[in-house]
mmCIF file of N, CA and C in Angstrom:
data_model
loop_
_atom_site.group_PDB
_atom_site.id
_atom_site.type_symbol
_atom_site.label_atom_id
_atom_site.label_comp_id
_atom_site.label_asym_id
_atom_site.label_seq_id
_atom_site.Cartn_x
_atom_site.Cartn_y
_atom_site.Cartn_z
ATOM 1 N N GLY E 1398 -6.139 -13.376 7.994
ATOM 2 C CA GLY E 1398 -6.069 -13.594 6.579
ATOM 3 C C GLY E 1398 -4.984 -12.774 5.902
ATOM 4 N N THR E 1399 -4.920 -11.479 6.192
ATOM 5 C CA THR E 1399 -3.934 -10.607 5.533
ATOM 6 C C THR E 1399 -2.513 -11.075 5.806
ATOM 7 N N ALA E 1400 -2.224 -11.431 7.039
ATOM 8 C CA ALA E 1400 -0.863 -11.838 7.402
ATOM 9 C C ALA E 1400 -0.462 -13.130 6.699
ATOM 10 N N ILE E 1401 -1.377 -14.085 6.598
ATOM 11 C CA ILE E 1401 -1.077 -15.364 5.949
ATOM 12 C C ILE E 1401 -0.757 -15.149 4.476
ATOM 13 N N VAL E 1402 -1.602 -14.391 3.797
ATOM 14 C CA VAL E 1402 -1.394 -14.129 2.370
ATOM 15 C C VAL E 1402 -0.095 -13.352 2.158
ATOM 16 N N THR E 1403 0.159 -12.373 3.011
ATOM 17 C CA THR E 1403 1.388 -11.585 2.915
ATOM 18 C C THR E 1403 2.612 -12.458 3.120
ATOM 19 N N ALA E 1404 2.596 -13.288 4.145
ATOM 20 C CA ALA E 1404 3.742 -14.160 4.421
ATOM 21 C C ALA E 1404 4.002 -15.095 3.246
ATOM 22 N N ALA E 1405 2.953 -15.666 2.682
ATOM 23 C CA ALA E 1405 3.120 -16.564 1.539
ATOM 24 C C ALA E 1405 3.768 -15.836 0.366
ATOM 25 N N GLY E 1406 3.285 -14.642 0.073
ATOM 26 C CA GLY E 1406 3.854 -13.860 -1.023
ATOM 27 C C GLY E 1406 5.293 -13.451 -0.768
ATOM 28 N N MET E 1407 5.583 -13.025 0.445
ATOM 29 C CA MET E 1407 6.947 -12.597 0.792
ATOM 30 C C MET E 1407 7.919 -13.774 0.754
ATOM 31 N N LEU E 1408 7.507 -14.917 1.281
ATOM 32 C CA LEU E 1408 8.378 -16.095 1.259
ATOM 33 C C LEU E 1408 8.663 -16.528 -0.173
ATOM 34 N N ASN E 1409 7.653 -16.484 -1.022
ATOM 35 C CA ASN E 1409 7.840 -16.834 -2.424
ATOM 36 C C ASN E 1409 8.762 -15.829 -3.111
ATOM 37 N N ALA E 1410 8.548 -14.550 -2.849
ATOM 38 C CA ALA E 1410 9.370 -13.508 -3.476
ATOM 39 C C ALA E 1410 10.835 -13.640 -3.076
ATOM 40 N N ILE E 1411 11.091 -13.903 -1.808
ATOM 41 C CA ILE E 1411 12.472 -13.982 -1.345
ATOM 42 C C ILE E 1411 13.144 -15.237 -1.890
ATOM 43 N N GLU E 1412 12.378 -16.320 -2.021
ATOM 44 C CA GLU E 1412 12.922 -17.548 -2.607
ATOM 45 C C GLU E 1412 13.283 -17.320 -4.071
ATOM 46 N N LEU E 1413 12.424 -16.617 -4.801
ATOM 47 C CA LEU E 1413 12.701 -16.320 -6.210
ATOM 48 C C LEU E 1413 13.943 -15.450 -6.371
ATOM 49 N N GLN E 1414 14.250 -14.646 -5.353
ATOM 50 C CA GLN E 1414 15.446 -13.806 -5.381
ATOM 51 C C GLN E 1414 16.698 -14.596 -5.014
ATOM 52 N N GLY E 1415 16.525 -15.824 -4.537
ATOM 53 C CA GLY E 1415 17.661 -16.627 -4.109
ATOM 54 C C GLY E 1415 18.237 -16.159 -2.784
ATOM 55 N N LYS E 1416 17.404 -15.561 -1.956
ATOM 56 C CA LYS E 1416 17.850 -15.039 -0.663
ATOM 57 C C LYS E 1416 17.149 -15.778 0.465
ATOM 58 N N LYS E 1417 17.584 -15.496 1.690
ATOM 59 C CA LYS E 1417 16.960 -16.068 2.882
ATOM 60 C C LYS E 1417 16.223 -14.960 3.624
ATOM 61 N N LEU E 1418 15.086 -15.310 4.196
ATOM 62 C CA LEU E 1418 14.285 -14.319 4.910
ATOM 63 C C LEU E 1418 15.066 -13.696 6.058
ATOM 64 N N GLU E 1419 15.857 -14.498 6.762
ATOM 65 C CA GLU E 1419 16.603 -13.976 7.914
ATOM 66 C C GLU E 1419 17.688 -12.973 7.517
ATOM 67 N N ASP E 1420 18.082 -12.969 6.249
ATOM 68 C CA ASP E 1420 19.096 -12.025 5.766
ATOM 69 C C ASP E 1420 18.477 -10.801 5.096
ATOM 70 N N SER E 1421 17.177 -10.772 4.992
ATOM 71 C CA SER E 1421 16.482 -9.757 4.202
ATOM 72 C C SER E 1421 16.087 -8.534 5.017
ATOM 73 N N THR E 1422 16.215 -7.381 4.372
ATOM 74 C CA THR E 1422 15.726 -6.131 4.942
ATOM 75 C C THR E 1422 14.309 -5.914 4.427
ATOM 76 N N ILE E 1423 13.399 -5.643 5.353
ATOM 77 C CA ILE E 1423 11.984 -5.491 5.020
ATOM 78 C C ILE E 1423 11.532 -4.083 5.393
ATOM 79 N N VAL E 1424 10.841 -3.430 4.475
ATOM 80 C CA VAL E 1424 10.252 -2.118 4.740
ATOM 81 C C VAL E 1424 8.742 -2.294 4.753
ATOM 82 N N CYS E 1425 8.119 -1.841 5.826
ATOM 83 C CA CYS E 1425 6.669 -1.931 5.981
ATOM 84 C C CYS E 1425 6.104 -0.524 6.120
ATOM 85 N N LEU E 1426 5.400 -0.071 5.099
ATOM 86 C CA LEU E 1426 4.779 1.252 5.114
ATOM 87 C C LEU E 1426 3.368 1.109 5.670
ATOM 88 N N GLY E 1427 3.224 1.481 6.916
ATOM 89 C CA GLY E 1427 1.992 1.303 7.661
ATOM 90 C C GLY E 1427 2.346 0.654 8.987
ATOM 91 N N ALA E 1428 1.633 1.034 10.033
ATOM 92 C CA ALA E 1428 1.962 0.520 11.366
ATOM 93 C C ALA E 1428 0.710 0.200 12.169
ATOM 94 N N GLY E 1429 -0.357 -0.123 11.467
ATOM 95 C CA GLY E 1429 -1.597 -0.489 12.142
ATOM 96 C C GLY E 1429 -1.641 -1.976 12.451
ATOM 97 N N ALA E 1430 -2.820 -2.452 12.802
ATOM 98 C CA ALA E 1430 -2.988 -3.845 13.206
ATOM 99 C C ALA E 1430 -2.561 -4.824 12.114
ATOM 100 N N ALA E 1431 -2.922 -4.554 10.867
ATOM 101 C CA ALA E 1431 -2.550 -5.459 9.775
ATOM 102 C C ALA E 1431 -1.037 -5.499 9.588
ATOM 103 N N ALA E 1432 -0.401 -4.348 9.635
ATOM 104 C CA ALA E 1432 1.055 -4.288 9.472
ATOM 105 C C ALA E 1432 1.760 -5.054 10.582
ATOM 106 N N VAL E 1433 1.341 -4.829 11.814
ATOM 107 C CA VAL E 1433 1.958 -5.511 12.955
ATOM 108 C C VAL E 1433 1.762 -7.020 12.835
ATOM 109 N N ALA E 1434 0.559 -7.465 12.488
ATOM 110 C CA ALA E 1434 0.291 -8.899 12.338
ATOM 111 C C ALA E 1434 1.147 -9.508 11.231
ATOM 112 N N CYS E 1435 1.280 -8.806 10.121
ATOM 113 C CA CYS E 1435 2.103 -9.299 9.009
ATOM 114 C C CYS E 1435 3.562 -9.426 9.414
ATOM 115 N N MET E 1436 4.094 -8.420 10.067
ATOM 116 C CA MET E 1436 5.502 -8.450 10.463
ATOM 117 C C MET E 1436 5.761 -9.497 11.546
ATOM 118 N N GLU E 1437 4.840 -9.652 12.480
ATOM 119 C CA GLU E 1437 5.007 -10.681 13.520
ATOM 120 C C GLU E 1437 5.020 -12.076 12.899
ATOM 121 N N LEU E 1438 4.170 -12.317 11.911
ATOM 122 C CA LEU E 1438 4.170 -13.620 11.250
ATOM 123 C C LEU E 1438 5.461 -13.823 10.461
ATOM 124 N N LEU E 1439 5.949 -12.786 9.793
ATOM 125 C CA LEU E 1439 7.219 -12.912 9.069
ATOM 126 C C LEU E 1439 8.370 -13.208 10.029
ATOM 127 N N ILE E 1440 8.327 -12.634 11.212
ATOM 128 C CA ILE E 1440 9.351 -12.935 12.221
ATOM 129 C C ILE E 1440 9.268 -14.411 12.613
ATOM 130 N N LYS E 1441 8.068 -14.923 12.780
ATOM 131 C CA LYS E 1441 7.906 -16.350 13.095
ATOM 132 C C LYS E 1441 8.398 -17.232 11.954
ATOM 133 N N CYS E 1442 8.390 -16.696 10.742
ATOM 134 C CA CYS E 1442 8.880 -17.431 9.574
ATOM 135 C C CYS E 1442 10.395 -17.297 9.399
ATOM 136 N N GLY E 1443 11.034 -16.444 10.192
ATOM 137 C CA GLY E 1443 12.487 -16.328 10.118
ATOM 138 C C GLY E 1443 13.038 -14.932 9.922
ATOM 139 N N ALA E 1444 12.189 -13.950 9.659
ATOM 140 C CA ALA E 1444 12.681 -12.575 9.489
ATOM 141 C C ALA E 1444 13.258 -12.071 10.812
ATOM 142 N N MET E 1445 14.233 -11.200 10.720
ATOM 143 C CA MET E 1445 14.870 -10.631 11.901
ATOM 144 C C MET E 1445 14.212 -9.291 12.216
ATOM 145 N N ARG E 1446 13.716 -9.148 13.442
ATOM 146 C CA ARG E 1446 13.018 -7.926 13.851
ATOM 147 C C ARG E 1446 13.866 -6.677 13.582
ATOM 148 N N GLU E 1447 15.168 -6.765 13.845
ATOM 149 C CA GLU E 1447 16.035 -5.590 13.673
ATOM 150 C C GLU E 1447 16.260 -5.225 12.209
ATOM 151 N N LYS E 1448 15.834 -6.089 11.287
ATOM 152 C CA LYS E 1448 15.972 -5.791 9.858
ATOM 153 C C LYS E 1448 14.638 -5.363 9.244
ATOM 154 N N ILE E 1449 13.663 -5.099 10.108
ATOM 155 C CA ILE E 1449 12.361 -4.612 9.657
ATOM 156 C C ILE E 1449 12.268 -3.126 9.981
ATOM 157 N N TYR E 1450 11.979 -2.333 8.965
ATOM 158 C CA TYR E 1450 11.773 -0.897 9.144
ATOM 159 C C TYR E 1450 10.302 -0.608 8.906
ATOM 160 N N MET E 1451 9.622 -0.171 9.945
ATOM 161 C CA MET E 1451 8.204 0.144 9.860
ATOM 162 C C MET E 1451 8.039 1.661 9.879
ATOM 163 N N LEU E 1452 7.125 2.149 9.060
ATOM 164 C CA LEU E 1452 6.857 3.583 8.987
ATOM 165 C C LEU E 1452 5.389 3.857 9.266
ATOM 166 N N ASP E 1453 5.142 4.963 9.948
ATOM 167 C CA ASP E 1453 3.782 5.447 10.141
ATOM 168 C C ASP E 1453 3.698 6.847 9.539
ATOM 169 N N ARG E 1454 2.673 7.592 9.876
ATOM 170 C CA ARG E 1454 2.494 8.937 9.304
ATOM 171 C C ARG E 1454 3.648 9.883 9.598
ATOM 172 N N LYS E 1455 4.374 9.619 10.664
ATOM 173 C CA LYS E 1455 5.480 10.496 11.062
ATOM 174 C C LYS E 1455 6.832 10.011 10.558
ATOM 175 N N GLY E 1456 6.849 8.933 9.792
ATOM 176 C CA GLY E 1456 8.104 8.419 9.244
ATOM 177 C C GLY E 1456 8.535 7.123 9.908
ATOM 178 N N VAL E 1457 9.830 6.879 9.879
ATOM 179 C CA VAL E 1457 10.388 5.637 10.417
ATOM 180 C C VAL E 1457 10.124 5.548 11.919
ATOM 181 N N ILE E 1458 9.728 4.383 12.353
ATOM 182 C CA ILE E 1458 9.535 4.131 13.780
ATOM 183 C C ILE E 1458 10.907 3.798 14.358
ATOM 184 N N HIS E 1459 11.409 4.689 15.209
ATOM 185 C CA HIS E 1459 12.759 4.523 15.763
ATOM 186 C C HIS E 1459 12.740 4.731 17.272
ATOM 187 N N THR E 1460 13.833 4.335 17.906
ATOM 188 C CA THR E 1460 13.892 4.311 19.373
ATOM 189 C C THR E 1460 13.871 5.687 20.016
ATOM 190 N N ARG E 1461 14.163 6.743 19.274
ATOM 191 C CA ARG E 1461 14.182 8.080 19.868
ATOM 192 C C ARG E 1461 12.820 8.780 19.822
ATOM 193 N N ARG E 1462 11.830 8.118 19.272
ATOM 194 C CA ARG E 1462 10.479 8.692 19.270
ATOM 195 C C ARG E 1462 9.801 8.415 20.602
ATOM 196 N N ASP E 1463 9.077 9.395 21.086
ATOM 197 C CA ASP E 1463 8.400 9.233 22.374
ATOM 198 C C ASP E 1463 6.876 9.141 22.228
ATOM 199 N N ASP E 1464 6.419 8.915 21.002
ATOM 200 C CA ASP E 1464 4.980 8.876 20.743
ATOM 201 C C ASP E 1464 4.497 7.490 20.308
ATOM 202 N N LEU E 1465 5.247 6.448 20.626
ATOM 203 C CA LEU E 1465 4.935 5.113 20.126
ATOM 204 C C LEU E 1465 4.072 4.325 21.112
ATOM 205 N N ASN E 1466 3.046 3.677 20.582
ATOM 206 C CA ASN E 1466 2.258 2.779 21.428
ATOM 207 C C ASN E 1466 3.034 1.472 21.617
ATOM 208 N N GLU E 1467 2.499 0.563 22.400
ATOM 209 C CA GLU E 1467 3.229 -0.660 22.732
ATOM 210 C C GLU E 1467 3.535 -1.515 21.508
ATOM 211 N N TYR E 1468 2.685 -1.485 20.493
ATOM 212 C CA TYR E 1468 2.904 -2.292 19.296
ATOM 213 C C TYR E 1468 3.985 -1.685 18.414
ATOM 214 N N LYS E 1469 3.963 -0.381 18.282
ATOM 215 C CA LYS E 1469 5.000 0.286 17.497
ATOM 216 C C LYS E 1469 6.355 0.177 18.187
ATOM 217 N N GLN E 1470 6.366 0.199 19.502
ATOM 218 C CA GLN E 1470 7.630 0.072 20.237
ATOM 219 C C GLN E 1470 8.341 -1.233 19.907
ATOM 220 N N LEU E 1471 7.582 -2.283 19.603
ATOM 221 C CA LEU E 1471 8.177 -3.571 19.239
ATOM 222 C C LEU E 1471 9.011 -3.479 17.968
ATOM 223 N N PHE E 1472 8.710 -2.489 17.130
ATOM 224 C CA PHE E 1472 9.396 -2.354 15.845
ATOM 225 C C PHE E 1472 10.275 -1.108 15.764
ATOM 226 N N ALA E 1473 10.543 -0.499 16.892
ATOM 227 C CA ALA E 1473 11.386 0.704 16.913
ATOM 228 C C ALA E 1473 12.849 0.310 16.719
ATOM 229 N N ASN E 1474 13.456 0.845 15.670
ATOM 230 C CA ASN E 1474 14.862 0.575 15.371
ATOM 231 C C ASN E 1474 15.746 1.665 15.948
ATOM 232 N N ASN E 1475 16.941 1.298 16.337
ATOM 233 C CA ASN E 1475 17.951 2.270 16.745
ATOM 234 C C ASN E 1475 18.674 2.697 15.470
ATOM 235 N N THR E 1476 18.137 3.710 14.810
ATOM 236 C CA THR E 1476 18.640 4.126 13.504
ATOM 237 C C THR E 1476 18.507 5.630 13.336
ATOM 238 N N ASP E 1477 19.323 6.168 12.450
ATOM 239 C CA ASP E 1477 19.214 7.578 12.078
ATOM 240 C C ASP E 1477 18.328 7.759 10.851
ATOM 241 N N LYS E 1478 17.877 6.659 10.258
ATOM 242 C CA LYS E 1478 17.007 6.731 9.084
ATOM 243 C C LYS E 1478 15.641 7.246 9.518
ATOM 244 N N ARG E 1479 15.086 8.166 8.717
ATOM 245 C CA ARG E 1479 13.828 8.806 9.106
ATOM 246 C C ARG E 1479 12.737 8.756 8.034
ATOM 247 N N THR E 1480 13.111 8.539 6.775
ATOM 248 C CA THR E 1480 12.138 8.618 5.688
ATOM 249 C C THR E 1480 12.037 7.296 4.935
ATOM 250 N N LEU E 1481 10.991 7.185 4.136
ATOM 251 C CA LEU E 1481 10.828 6.012 3.280
ATOM 252 C C LEU E 1481 12.035 5.857 2.361
ATOM 253 N N GLU E 1482 12.496 6.951 1.802
ATOM 254 C CA GLU E 1482 13.643 6.896 0.897
ATOM 255 C C GLU E 1482 14.891 6.390 1.618
ATOM 256 N N ASP E 1483 15.049 6.766 2.878
ATOM 257 C CA ASP E 1483 16.200 6.305 3.663
ATOM 258 C C ASP E 1483 16.190 4.791 3.840
ATOM 259 N N VAL E 1484 15.043 4.230 4.184
ATOM 260 C CA VAL E 1484 14.997 2.806 4.521
ATOM 261 C C VAL E 1484 14.805 1.895 3.320
ATOM 262 N N ILE E 1485 14.264 2.420 2.241
ATOM 263 C CA ILE E 1485 14.012 1.545 1.095
ATOM 264 C C ILE E 1485 15.291 1.275 0.296
ATOM 265 N N GLU E 1486 16.287 2.120 0.483
ATOM 266 C CA GLU E 1486 17.551 1.912 -0.236
ATOM 267 C C GLU E 1486 18.180 0.588 0.191
ATOM 268 N N GLY E 1487 18.310 -0.331 -0.764
ATOM 269 C CA GLY E 1487 18.897 -1.637 -0.502
ATOM 270 C C GLY E 1487 17.949 -2.654 0.108
ATOM 271 N N ALA E 1488 16.685 -2.279 0.330
ATOM 272 C CA ALA E 1488 15.718 -3.212 0.929
ATOM 273 C C ALA E 1488 15.406 -4.359 -0.028
ATOM 274 N N ASP E 1489 15.103 -5.511 0.547
ATOM 275 C CA ASP E 1489 14.780 -6.698 -0.244
ATOM 276 C C ASP E 1489 13.280 -6.865 -0.458
ATOM 277 N N LEU E 1490 12.490 -6.460 0.530
ATOM 278 C CA LEU E 1490 11.039 -6.634 0.477
ATOM 279 C C LEU E 1490 10.340 -5.356 0.918
ATOM 280 N N PHE E 1491 9.212 -5.075 0.290
ATOM 281 C CA PHE E 1491 8.398 -3.911 0.658
ATOM 282 C C PHE E 1491 6.959 -4.361 0.835
ATOM 283 N N LEU E 1492 6.335 -3.899 1.899
ATOM 284 C CA LEU E 1492 4.920 -4.156 2.126
ATOM 285 C C LEU E 1492 4.231 -2.833 2.407
ATOM 286 N N GLY E 1493 3.215 -2.525 1.639
ATOM 287 C CA GLY E 1493 2.437 -1.312 1.851
ATOM 288 C C GLY E 1493 1.075 -1.661 2.425
ATOM 289 N N VAL E 1494 0.847 -1.282 3.673
ATOM 290 C CA VAL E 1494 -0.448 -1.531 4.315
ATOM 291 C C VAL E 1494 -0.960 -0.231 4.923
ATOM 292 N N SER E 1495 -1.027 0.777 4.062
ATOM 293 C CA SER E 1495 -1.552 2.080 4.478
ATOM 294 C C SER E 1495 -2.371 2.621 3.317
ATOM 295 N N GLY E 1496 -2.211 3.878 2.987
ATOM 296 C CA GLY E 1496 -2.985 4.481 1.912
ATOM 297 C C GLY E 1496 -2.401 4.204 0.533
ATOM 298 N N PRO E 1497 -3.141 4.590 -0.508
ATOM 299 C CA PRO E 1497 -2.689 4.394 -1.888
ATOM 300 C C PRO E 1497 -1.675 5.452 -2.318
ATOM 301 N N ASN E 1498 -0.899 5.120 -3.322
ATOM 302 C CA ASN E 1498 0.019 6.047 -3.996
ATOM 303 C C ASN E 1498 1.072 6.659 -3.074
ATOM 304 N N LEU E 1499 1.553 5.903 -2.105
ATOM 305 C CA LEU E 1499 2.567 6.418 -1.185
ATOM 306 C C LEU E 1499 3.980 5.974 -1.546
ATOM 307 N N LEU E 1500 4.106 5.012 -2.444
ATOM 308 C CA LEU E 1500 5.424 4.539 -2.872
ATOM 309 C C LEU E 1500 5.707 5.070 -4.271
ATOM 310 N N PRO E 1501 6.580 6.078 -4.371
ATOM 311 C CA PRO E 1501 6.907 6.597 -5.702
ATOM 312 C C PRO E 1501 7.681 5.556 -6.513
ATOM 313 N N ALA E 1502 7.459 5.540 -7.812
ATOM 314 C CA ALA E 1502 8.147 4.584 -8.686
ATOM 315 C C ALA E 1502 9.661 4.692 -8.544
ATOM 316 N N GLU E 1503 10.158 5.906 -8.310
ATOM 317 C CA GLU E 1503 11.607 6.103 -8.176
ATOM 318 C C GLU E 1503 12.161 5.341 -6.975
ATOM 319 N N ALA E 1504 11.341 5.161 -5.956
ATOM 320 C CA ALA E 1504 11.792 4.465 -4.745
ATOM 321 C C ALA E 1504 12.087 2.998 -5.029
ATOM 322 N N LEU E 1505 11.351 2.403 -5.952
ATOM 323 C CA LEU E 1505 11.597 1.002 -6.303
ATOM 324 C C LEU E 1505 13.007 0.802 -6.840
ATOM 325 N N LYS E 1506 13.509 1.793 -7.533
ATOM 326 C CA LYS E 1506 14.856 1.702 -8.105
ATOM 327 C C LYS E 1506 15.937 1.702 -7.037
ATOM 328 N N LEU E 1507 15.599 2.134 -5.823
ATOM 329 C CA LEU E 1507 16.565 2.172 -4.727
ATOM 330 C C LEU E 1507 16.679 0.835 -4.008
ATOM 331 N N MET E 1508 15.739 -0.065 -4.269
ATOM 332 C CA MET E 1508 15.747 -1.354 -3.576
ATOM 333 C C MET E 1508 16.886 -2.232 -4.092
ATOM 334 N N ALA E 1509 17.115 -3.347 -3.405
ATOM 335 C CA ALA E 1509 18.163 -4.290 -3.798
ATOM 336 C C ALA E 1509 17.937 -4.744 -5.234
ATOM 337 N N ASP E 1510 19.022 -5.068 -5.923
ATOM 338 C CA ASP E 1510 18.941 -5.450 -7.331
ATOM 339 C C ASP E 1510 18.049 -6.664 -7.572
ATOM 340 N N LYS E 1511 18.152 -7.653 -6.734
ATOM 341 C CA LYS E 1511 17.332 -8.855 -6.915
ATOM 342 C C LYS E 1511 16.131 -8.794 -6.033
#
């Protein structure tokens, strides 16, 4: 259920921006089962895995981390970005599937204009 509703909202949001899902940078704050399911469905809808930045309690999930389970490894980026602020700059879509109050209002201003 969560993934279907998320995909519908994200597809609508990206269409309203006049962009394509395959060209969009997506930030996913949370790396549990719901986050993985949502991102996998978005990939099936056209999102590019390498343009998805997933974060867990330790920050950005990247290829140099040695503490990733098999699901997190699927979303490990080869990047020097480590924080939410690093990856949200210029991002087109944001999905929060973790705790409350983790996205500061200032971070929204760093996202893409549309």
